[in-house]
Short mmCIF file of N, CA, C and O and ligand atoms in Angstrom, two decimals:
data_model
loop_
_atom_site.label_atom_id
_atom_site.label_comp_id
_atom_site.label_asym_id
_atom_site.label_seq_id
_atom_site.Cartn_x
_atom_site.Cartn_y
_atom_site.Cartn_z
N MET A 1 -17.58 78.13 43.27
CA MET A 1 -17.82 77.25 42.42
C MET A 1 -18.17 75.58 42.53
O MET A 1 -17.50 75.62 43.43
N LYS A 2 -18.29 75.49 41.80
CA LYS A 2 -18.96 74.34 41.52
C LYS A 2 -17.71 72.58 40.60
O LYS A 2 -16.80 73.29 39.54
N MET A 3 -17.62 71.47 40.85
CA MET A 3 -16.49 70.95 40.51
C MET A 3 -17.83 69.82 39.60
O MET A 3 -18.58 69.29 40.77
N ILE A 4 -18.07 69.44 38.42
CA ILE A 4 -18.74 68.50 37.84
C ILE A 4 -18.27 67.30 37.33
O ILE A 4 -16.91 67.33 36.36
N VAL A 5 -18.62 66.11 38.09
CA VAL A 5 -18.08 64.93 37.48
C VAL A 5 -19.32 64.19 36.99
O VAL A 5 -20.30 63.90 37.24
N ALA A 6 -18.91 64.25 35.53
CA ALA A 6 -19.23 63.75 34.69
C ALA A 6 -18.85 62.33 33.82
O ALA A 6 -18.07 62.17 33.12
N ILE A 7 -19.91 61.19 34.01
CA ILE A 7 -19.12 59.90 33.45
C ILE A 7 -20.54 59.99 31.90
O ILE A 7 -21.44 59.87 32.10
N VAL A 8 -20.15 60.15 30.79
CA VAL A 8 -20.46 59.58 30.10
C VAL A 8 -20.19 58.99 28.58
O VAL A 8 -19.21 57.96 28.97
N GLN A 9 -20.87 58.14 27.68
CA GLN A 9 -20.48 57.38 27.10
C GLN A 9 -19.46 57.63 25.62
O GLN A 9 -19.36 59.06 25.75
N ASP A 10 -18.83 57.21 25.78
CA ASP A 10 -17.64 57.13 24.72
C ASP A 10 -17.67 58.16 24.04
O ASP A 10 -16.46 58.70 23.27
N GLU A 11 -18.94 56.87 23.34
CA GLU A 11 -19.64 57.76 21.40
C GLU A 11 -20.06 59.47 21.51
O GLU A 11 -19.50 60.21 20.82
N ASP A 12 -19.84 59.74 23.39
CA ASP A 12 -20.47 61.12 22.93
C ASP A 12 -19.85 61.87 23.12
O ASP A 12 -20.11 63.38 23.33
N SER A 13 -18.04 61.29 23.72
CA SER A 13 -17.73 62.43 24.76
C SER A 13 -16.73 63.20 24.06
O SER A 13 -16.47 64.50 24.04
N SER A 14 -16.63 62.64 22.57
CA SER A 14 -15.32 63.79 21.55
C SER A 14 -16.50 65.29 21.64
O SER A 14 -16.16 66.94 21.57
N ARG A 15 -17.64 64.68 21.12
CA ARG A 15 -18.68 65.78 20.86
C ARG A 15 -18.92 66.73 22.24
O ARG A 15 -19.13 68.63 21.95
N LEU A 16 -19.09 66.13 23.44
CA LEU A 16 -19.29 67.16 24.65
C LEU A 16 -17.91 68.22 24.41
O LEU A 16 -18.10 69.06 25.48
N ILE A 17 -16.97 67.53 24.58
CA ILE A 17 -15.76 68.56 24.94
C ILE A 17 -15.25 69.43 24.09
O ILE A 17 -14.68 70.62 24.71
N SER A 18 -15.77 68.88 22.32
CA SER A 18 -16.03 70.18 21.98
C SER A 18 -16.84 71.04 22.15
O SER A 18 -16.22 72.84 22.42
N ALA A 19 -17.94 71.27 22.38
CA ALA A 19 -19.16 71.81 22.33
C ALA A 19 -18.11 72.51 23.82
O ALA A 19 -18.33 73.89 24.04
N LEU A 20 -17.78 71.80 24.85
CA LEU A 20 -17.82 73.13 26.15
C LEU A 20 -16.29 73.66 25.99
O LEU A 20 -16.50 74.74 26.50
N MET A 21 -15.57 73.06 25.12
CA MET A 21 -14.39 73.97 24.97
C MET A 21 -14.43 75.36 24.09
O MET A 21 -14.55 75.85 24.69
N ASN A 22 -15.97 75.14 23.28
CA ASN A 22 -16.06 76.30 22.53
C ASN A 22 -16.28 77.14 23.14
O ASN A 22 -16.05 78.65 22.95
N ASP A 23 -17.63 76.44 24.57
CA ASP A 23 -18.34 77.59 25.18
C ASP A 23 -17.20 78.05 25.76
O ASP A 23 -17.20 78.83 27.25
N GLY A 24 -15.51 77.73 26.15
CA GLY A 24 -15.15 78.66 27.02
C GLY A 24 -14.88 77.86 28.60
O GLY A 24 -14.29 78.47 30.19
N PHE A 25 -14.92 76.69 28.60
CA PHE A 25 -14.85 75.85 29.91
C PHE A 25 -13.81 74.74 29.79
O PHE A 25 -13.33 73.95 28.94
N GLY A 26 -13.22 74.91 30.93
CA GLY A 26 -12.17 73.66 30.93
C GLY A 26 -12.02 72.38 31.52
O GLY A 26 -13.64 72.43 32.87
N VAL A 27 -12.23 71.38 30.95
CA VAL A 27 -12.19 70.35 30.75
C VAL A 27 -11.01 69.63 31.34
O VAL A 27 -10.12 69.26 30.26
N THR A 28 -11.11 68.15 31.79
CA THR A 28 -10.14 66.95 31.75
C THR A 28 -10.69 65.74 31.11
O THR A 28 -11.71 65.64 32.29
N LYS A 29 -10.49 64.63 30.72
CA LYS A 29 -11.45 63.66 30.32
C LYS A 29 -10.38 62.32 30.94
O LYS A 29 -9.15 62.41 31.10
N LEU A 30 -11.07 61.49 31.30
CA LEU A 30 -10.06 60.90 32.15
C LEU A 30 -10.83 59.37 31.40
O LEU A 30 -12.49 59.33 31.51
N ALA A 31 -10.30 58.32 31.05
CA ALA A 31 -10.75 56.74 30.63
C ALA A 31 -10.56 56.25 31.75
O ALA A 31 -9.87 55.64 32.41
N THR A 32 -12.13 55.69 32.21
CA THR A 32 -12.61 55.25 33.42
C THR A 32 -13.84 54.07 32.66
O THR A 32 -13.96 53.45 31.06
N THR A 33 -13.70 53.09 33.62
CA THR A 33 -14.51 51.88 33.69
C THR A 33 -16.29 51.30 34.32
O THR A 33 -15.59 52.04 35.28
N GLY A 34 -16.83 51.61 33.59
CA GLY A 34 -18.24 51.51 34.38
C GLY A 34 -17.99 49.65 35.08
O GLY A 34 -17.62 48.53 34.40
N GLY A 35 -18.42 50.41 36.04
CA GLY A 35 -18.40 48.47 37.29
C GLY A 35 -19.16 47.66 36.55
O GLY A 35 -18.73 46.10 37.13
N PHE A 36 -20.37 48.34 36.40
CA PHE A 36 -21.33 47.57 35.78
C PHE A 36 -20.89 46.61 34.81
O PHE A 36 -21.12 44.94 34.84
N LEU A 37 -20.99 47.37 33.57
CA LEU A 37 -20.65 47.04 32.11
C LEU A 37 -19.29 46.19 32.09
O LEU A 37 -18.91 45.47 31.10
N ARG A 38 -17.95 47.11 33.00
CA ARG A 38 -16.87 46.80 32.65
C ARG A 38 -16.51 46.97 31.50
O ARG A 38 -15.71 46.33 30.76
N ALA A 39 -17.15 47.97 30.64
CA ALA A 39 -17.07 48.61 29.40
C ALA A 39 -16.39 50.11 30.04
O ALA A 39 -16.81 50.25 30.03
N GLY A 40 -15.29 50.29 28.87
CA GLY A 40 -14.86 51.55 29.23
C GLY A 40 -15.69 52.99 29.05
O GLY A 40 -17.44 52.51 27.85
N ASN A 41 -15.87 53.88 29.76
CA ASN A 41 -17.06 55.18 29.26
C ASN A 41 -15.26 56.05 30.00
O ASN A 41 -14.31 56.25 29.78
N THR A 42 -16.37 57.29 29.77
CA THR A 42 -15.22 58.94 29.63
C THR A 42 -15.47 59.31 30.92
O THR A 42 -17.02 59.55 31.24
N THR A 43 -15.16 60.32 31.67
CA THR A 43 -15.44 60.79 32.82
C THR A 43 -14.91 61.73 32.56
O THR A 43 -13.40 61.77 32.92
N LEU A 44 -15.90 63.04 32.54
CA LEU A 44 -14.83 64.48 32.20
C LEU A 44 -15.04 65.06 33.85
O LEU A 44 -16.09 65.56 34.57
N LEU A 45 -13.78 65.51 34.02
CA LEU A 45 -14.04 66.81 35.38
C LEU A 45 -14.34 68.05 34.69
O LEU A 45 -13.06 68.56 34.12
N ILE A 46 -14.75 69.33 35.70
CA ILE A 46 -15.32 70.23 34.91
C ILE A 46 -15.42 71.21 36.01
O ILE A 46 -16.50 71.01 37.11
N GLY A 47 -14.42 72.55 36.09
CA GLY A 47 -14.72 72.95 37.09
C GLY A 47 -15.64 74.60 36.58
O GLY A 47 -14.84 75.07 35.48
N VAL A 48 -16.59 75.14 37.13
CA VAL A 48 -17.43 75.91 36.43
C VAL A 48 -17.50 76.98 37.55
O VAL A 48 -17.92 76.74 38.60
N ASP A 49 -17.46 78.43 37.07
CA ASP A 49 -17.80 79.08 37.96
C ASP A 49 -19.66 79.03 38.33
O ASP A 49 -20.10 78.90 37.34
N ASP A 50 -19.75 79.38 39.62
CA ASP A 50 -21.63 79.53 39.78
C ASP A 50 -22.34 79.76 38.44
O ASP A 50 -23.44 79.42 38.56
N ASP A 51 -21.92 81.62 38.71
CA ASP A 51 -22.97 81.99 37.46
C ASP A 51 -23.16 80.86 35.90
O ASP A 51 -23.83 81.42 35.13
N ARG A 52 -22.14 80.17 35.48
CA ARG A 52 -22.44 79.27 34.33
C ARG A 52 -22.57 77.27 34.25
O ARG A 52 -22.34 76.37 33.96
N PHE A 53 -22.56 77.60 35.53
CA PHE A 53 -22.67 75.61 35.94
C PHE A 53 -24.08 75.51 35.54
O PHE A 53 -24.77 74.80 34.00
N ASP A 54 -25.63 76.14 35.16
CA ASP A 54 -26.66 75.81 34.25
C ASP A 54 -26.28 75.85 33.18
O ASP A 54 -26.81 74.78 32.27
N ALA A 55 -25.44 76.68 32.38
CA ALA A 55 -25.49 76.36 31.28
C ALA A 55 -24.17 74.90 30.90
O ALA A 55 -24.46 74.36 29.50
N CYS A 56 -23.65 74.71 31.71
CA CYS A 56 -22.80 73.82 31.46
C CYS A 56 -23.61 72.30 31.04
O CYS A 56 -23.14 71.58 30.55
N LEU A 57 -24.23 72.65 32.78
CA LEU A 57 -25.18 71.32 32.41
C LEU A 57 -26.60 71.12 31.27
O LEU A 57 -26.04 70.00 30.89
N HIS A 58 -26.61 72.18 30.84
CA HIS A 58 -27.34 72.17 29.34
C HIS A 58 -26.66 71.62 28.47
O HIS A 58 -27.05 70.45 27.45
N ILE A 59 -25.07 71.63 28.31
CA ILE A 59 -24.52 71.62 27.07
C ILE A 59 -24.42 70.03 27.60
O ILE A 59 -24.60 68.70 26.19
N ILE A 60 -24.53 69.36 28.61
CA ILE A 60 -24.04 67.80 29.05
C ILE A 60 -25.59 67.32 28.54
O ILE A 60 -25.76 66.08 28.22
N GLU A 61 -26.18 67.77 28.79
CA GLU A 61 -27.60 66.90 28.55
C GLU A 61 -27.72 66.91 27.19
O GLU A 61 -28.67 66.28 27.01
N LYS A 62 -28.07 67.86 26.64
CA LYS A 62 -28.04 67.89 24.65
C LYS A 62 -27.13 67.29 24.20
O LYS A 62 -27.58 66.45 23.33
N LEU A 63 -26.35 67.09 24.96
CA LEU A 63 -25.06 66.36 23.70
C LEU A 63 -24.92 64.40 24.35
O LEU A 63 -24.84 63.76 23.23
N CYS A 64 -25.42 64.32 25.07
CA CYS A 64 -25.23 63.09 25.69
C CYS A 64 -26.53 62.07 25.52
O CYS A 64 -27.30 62.52 26.18
N LYS A 65 -26.19 60.97 24.55
CA LYS A 65 -27.47 60.36 24.74
C LYS A 65 -27.56 58.95 25.42
O LYS A 65 -27.11 58.57 25.74
N SER A 66 -29.02 58.96 25.72
CA SER A 66 -28.75 57.22 26.23
C SER A 66 -29.21 56.47 25.82
O SER A 66 -30.12 56.19 24.72
N ARG A 67 -28.23 54.75 25.88
CA ARG A 67 -28.47 53.62 24.57
C ARG A 67 -28.81 52.54 24.90
O ARG A 67 -28.57 51.89 26.79
N ARG A 68 -29.24 51.36 24.69
CA ARG A 68 -29.84 50.37 24.95
C ARG A 68 -28.29 49.42 24.53
O ARG A 68 -27.94 49.43 23.54
N GLN A 69 -27.91 48.72 25.61
CA GLN A 69 -26.74 48.20 25.45
C GLN A 69 -26.97 46.15 26.10
O GLN A 69 -27.96 46.51 26.95
N VAL A 70 -26.96 45.79 25.11
CA VAL A 70 -26.86 44.42 25.81
C VAL A 70 -25.33 43.69 26.21
O VAL A 70 -24.50 43.80 25.50
N THR A 71 -25.00 42.67 27.72
CA THR A 71 -24.26 42.22 27.83
C THR A 71 -23.94 41.07 28.46
O THR A 71 -25.50 40.46 28.59
N THR A 72 -23.49 39.95 27.55
CA THR A 72 -23.70 38.89 28.66
C THR A 72 -22.05 38.31 29.44
O THR A 72 -21.68 37.57 29.79
N SER A 73 -22.18 39.39 30.08
CA SER A 73 -21.09 39.60 31.31
C SER A 73 -21.27 38.61 32.26
O SER A 73 -22.52 39.32 33.04
N PRO A 74 -20.42 38.04 32.86
CA PRO A 74 -20.88 36.92 34.33
C PRO A 74 -21.29 37.52 35.11
O PRO A 74 -22.27 38.15 35.99
N LEU A 75 -20.14 39.60 35.58
CA LEU A 75 -20.31 39.53 36.54
C LEU A 75 -21.74 40.63 36.13
O LEU A 75 -21.91 40.94 37.11
N ALA A 76 -21.82 40.39 35.25
CA ALA A 76 -23.63 41.61 35.04
C ALA A 76 -24.69 40.79 35.34
O ALA A 76 -25.57 41.64 36.13
N GLY A 77 -24.70 39.18 36.36
CA GLY A 77 -26.02 38.63 36.33
C GLY A 77 -25.89 38.28 38.29
O GLY A 77 -25.87 37.78 38.64
N GLY A 78 -24.61 39.07 38.49
CA GLY A 78 -24.08 39.17 39.42
C GLY A 78 -22.35 38.68 40.51
O GLY A 78 -22.35 38.55 41.64
N GLY A 79 -22.01 38.15 39.40
CA GLY A 79 -20.73 37.71 39.45
C GLY A 79 -20.88 36.09 40.39
O GLY A 79 -19.59 35.65 40.13
N ALA A 80 -22.02 35.40 40.24
CA ALA A 80 -21.74 33.77 40.42
C ALA A 80 -21.96 33.41 39.60
O ALA A 80 -22.25 34.00 38.32
N VAL A 81 -21.22 32.07 39.72
CA VAL A 81 -20.95 31.00 38.29
C VAL A 81 -22.52 30.51 38.15
O VAL A 81 -22.19 30.21 39.14
N GLY A 82 -22.52 30.20 37.01
CA GLY A 82 -24.45 29.58 36.87
C GLY A 82 -24.78 29.63 35.57
O GLY A 82 -24.30 30.43 34.97
N MET A 83 -25.22 29.11 34.78
CA MET A 83 -26.13 29.34 33.08
C MET A 83 -26.54 30.40 33.24
O MET A 83 -26.67 30.72 32.47
N TYR A 84 -27.48 30.83 34.49
CA TYR A 84 -28.51 32.11 34.46
C TYR A 84 -27.42 33.86 34.10
O TYR A 84 -27.74 34.51 33.64
N THR A 85 -25.95 33.45 34.61
CA THR A 85 -24.92 34.68 34.54
C THR A 85 -24.92 34.77 33.07
O THR A 85 -24.34 36.06 33.16
N GLN A 86 -25.06 33.42 32.14
CA GLN A 86 -24.72 33.74 30.43
C GLN A 86 -25.53 34.41 30.01
O GLN A 86 -25.32 34.57 28.57
N MET A 87 -27.11 34.27 30.54
CA MET A 87 -27.80 35.44 29.16
C MET A 87 -27.43 36.46 28.91
O MET A 87 -27.25 37.43 30.04
N PRO A 88 -28.11 36.77 28.09
CA PRO A 88 -28.20 37.97 27.75
C PRO A 88 -29.26 39.42 28.34
O PRO A 88 -29.88 38.72 28.85
N ILE A 89 -28.40 40.01 28.72
CA ILE A 89 -29.58 41.09 29.18
C ILE A 89 -29.03 42.60 29.00
O ILE A 89 -28.16 42.61 28.45
N GLU A 90 -30.37 42.91 29.09
CA GLU A 90 -30.38 44.08 28.23
C GLU A 90 -30.82 45.30 29.22
O GLU A 90 -31.73 45.65 29.83
N VAL A 91 -29.84 46.48 29.14
CA VAL A 91 -29.50 47.77 29.82
C VAL A 91 -29.78 48.91 28.97
O VAL A 91 -29.02 49.56 28.23
N THR A 92 -29.93 49.75 29.73
CA THR A 92 -30.06 50.91 28.95
C THR A 92 -29.16 52.23 30.16
O THR A 92 -29.65 52.15 31.15
N VAL A 93 -28.38 52.16 29.36
CA VAL A 93 -27.26 52.75 29.68
C VAL A 93 -27.26 54.56 29.72
O VAL A 93 -27.26 54.98 28.70
N GLY A 94 -27.42 55.57 30.49
CA GLY A 94 -27.37 56.95 30.90
C GLY A 94 -26.94 57.44 30.02
O GLY A 94 -25.69 57.11 29.92
N GLY A 95 -27.04 58.29 29.49
CA GLY A 95 -26.76 59.86 28.86
C GLY A 95 -25.85 60.08 29.51
O GLY A 95 -24.65 60.62 29.01
N ALA A 96 -25.66 61.02 30.46
CA ALA A 96 -24.77 61.57 31.59
C ALA A 96 -24.90 60.72 33.42
O ALA A 96 -26.81 61.24 33.60
N THR A 97 -24.44 60.63 33.61
CA THR A 97 -24.27 60.45 35.01
C THR A 97 -22.95 61.86 36.11
O THR A 97 -21.64 61.18 35.71
N VAL A 98 -24.25 62.68 36.52
CA VAL A 98 -23.85 63.73 37.31
C VAL A 98 -23.09 63.58 38.11
O VAL A 98 -24.73 63.20 38.94
N PHE A 99 -22.19 64.47 39.00
CA PHE A 99 -22.37 64.06 40.13
C PHE A 99 -21.82 66.17 40.79
O PHE A 99 -20.56 66.43 39.58
N VAL A 100 -22.05 66.67 41.40
CA VAL A 100 -22.19 67.90 41.56
C VAL A 100 -20.85 68.30 43.00
O VAL A 100 -21.93 67.69 43.92
N LEU A 101 -19.65 68.36 43.29
CA LEU A 101 -19.26 69.01 43.98
C LEU A 101 -19.03 70.42 44.29
O LEU A 101 -18.58 71.03 43.63
N ASN A 102 -19.62 70.95 45.47
CA ASN A 102 -18.67 72.40 45.87
C ASN A 102 -16.95 72.66 45.85
O ASN A 102 -16.68 71.44 46.30
N VAL A 103 -16.62 73.68 45.40
CA VAL A 103 -15.22 74.11 45.56
C VAL A 103 -15.19 74.69 46.55
O VAL A 103 -15.51 75.59 46.32
N GLU A 104 -13.98 74.16 47.42
CA GLU A 104 -13.74 75.04 48.73
C GLU A 104 -12.85 75.97 48.25
O GLU A 104 -13.18 77.08 48.53
N GLN A 105 -11.47 75.87 47.22
CA GLN A 105 -10.55 76.07 46.85
C GLN A 105 -9.99 75.93 45.87
O GLN A 105 -10.12 75.02 45.37
N PHE A 106 -9.05 77.22 44.88
CA PHE A 106 -9.12 76.71 43.66
C PHE A 106 -8.27 77.30 42.82
O PHE A 106 -7.81 79.26 43.26
N ALA A 107 -6.95 76.75 42.36
CA ALA A 107 -5.67 77.81 42.61
C ALA A 107 -4.53 77.27 41.07
O ALA A 107 -5.12 75.93 41.22
N LYS A 108 -3.74 77.09 40.79
CA LYS A 108 -3.45 77.56 39.33
C LYS A 108 -2.26 78.36 39.42
O LYS A 108 -2.12 79.41 39.93
N PHE A 109 -0.52 77.23 39.96
CA PHE A 109 0.40 77.87 40.02
C PHE A 109 1.16 77.87 39.06
O PHE A 109 0.62 76.68 38.21
P1 2BA B 1 -21.58 50.56 34.39
O1 2BA B 1 -21.68 50.04 35.94
O2 2BA B 1 -20.92 49.97 33.68
O3 2BA B 1 -23.38 50.45 34.39
C1 2BA B 1 -23.79 50.61 33.11
C2 2BA B 1 -25.06 50.71 32.72
O4 2BA B 1 -25.47 49.72 33.37
C3 2BA B 1 -25.82 51.78 33.71
O5 2BA B 1 -26.66 53.25 33.40
C4 2BA B 1 -27.32 51.23 34.20
O6 2BA B 1 -28.76 51.59 33.62
C5 2BA B 1 -26.61 49.39 34.32
N1 2BA B 1 -26.32 48.99 35.79
C6 2BA B 1 -25.63 49.45 36.97
N2 2BA B 1 -25.63 48.13 37.71
C7 2BA B 1 -26.71 47.83 37.61
C8 2BA B 1 -26.94 46.62 38.60
N3 2BA B 1 -26.75 46.72 39.33
N4 2BA B 1 -28.17 46.48 38.01
C9 2BA B 1 -28.48 46.14 36.64
N5 2BA B 1 -28.66 47.26 35.70
C10 2BA B 1 -26.81 48.05 35.99
P2 2BA B 1 -26.02 54.23 34.17
O7 2BA B 1 -26.60 54.12 35.80
O8 2BA B 1 -26.54 55.24 33.49
O9 2BA B 1 -24.50 54.60 34.94
C11 2BA B 1 -23.59 54.75 33.35
C12 2BA B 1 -22.00 54.40 34.08
O10 2BA B 1 -22.26 55.88 34.75
C13 2BA B 1 -22.24 53.44 34.83
O11 2BA B 1 -21.18 52.01 34.21
C14 2BA B 1 -21.05 53.89 35.96
O12 2BA B 1 -19.67 53.89 34.84
C15 2BA B 1 -21.18 55.48 36.26
N6 2BA B 1 -22.14 55.14 37.32
C16 2BA B 1 -23.34 55.49 37.54
N7 2BA B 1 -23.89 55.09 38.95
C17 2BA B 1 -22.37 55.36 39.73
C18 2BA B 1 -22.29 56.10 41.19
N8 2BA B 1 -23.93 55.92 41.46
N9 2BA B 1 -20.87 56.33 41.62
C19 2BA B 1 -20.42 56.28 40.32
N10 2BA B 1 -20.36 56.19 38.54
C20 2BA B 1 -21.78 55.06 38.18
#
């Protein structure tokens, strides 16, 4: 079994959760905040059996779109105070950032 930790954009999360649930995957949604943009995003915890792992990744890849985003966050400029840190910069926020962990043990009580 694997635990997929998928950080996705809020705009994609509802459709993604519905698609995963419809295909029988168990999903836990966490409201999270990206460290760079300091904007809300969604982290999904998905425990999957090994034989369904590829199918799950495929759904995530299919439904999560990367988008260009402009930020003027001072933190995005490196945290220093100064005129350059206030200039807008454009970044491409990925469709999904996915971490895969091996599950040592799984239990439900
Ligand atoms: P944020 O940290 O808010 O980052 C949003 C986007 O800003 C990133 O998209 C990337 O395009 C850009 N970015 C991030 N750090 C940057 C930097 N130091 N300089 C220039 N541009 C930078 P993604 O890479 O697709 O990441 C989307 C979200 O996924 C991130 O939101 C964060 O919440 C999470 N994430 C990405 N990599 C991660 C990692 N290694 N560990 C934990 N979370 C991660």
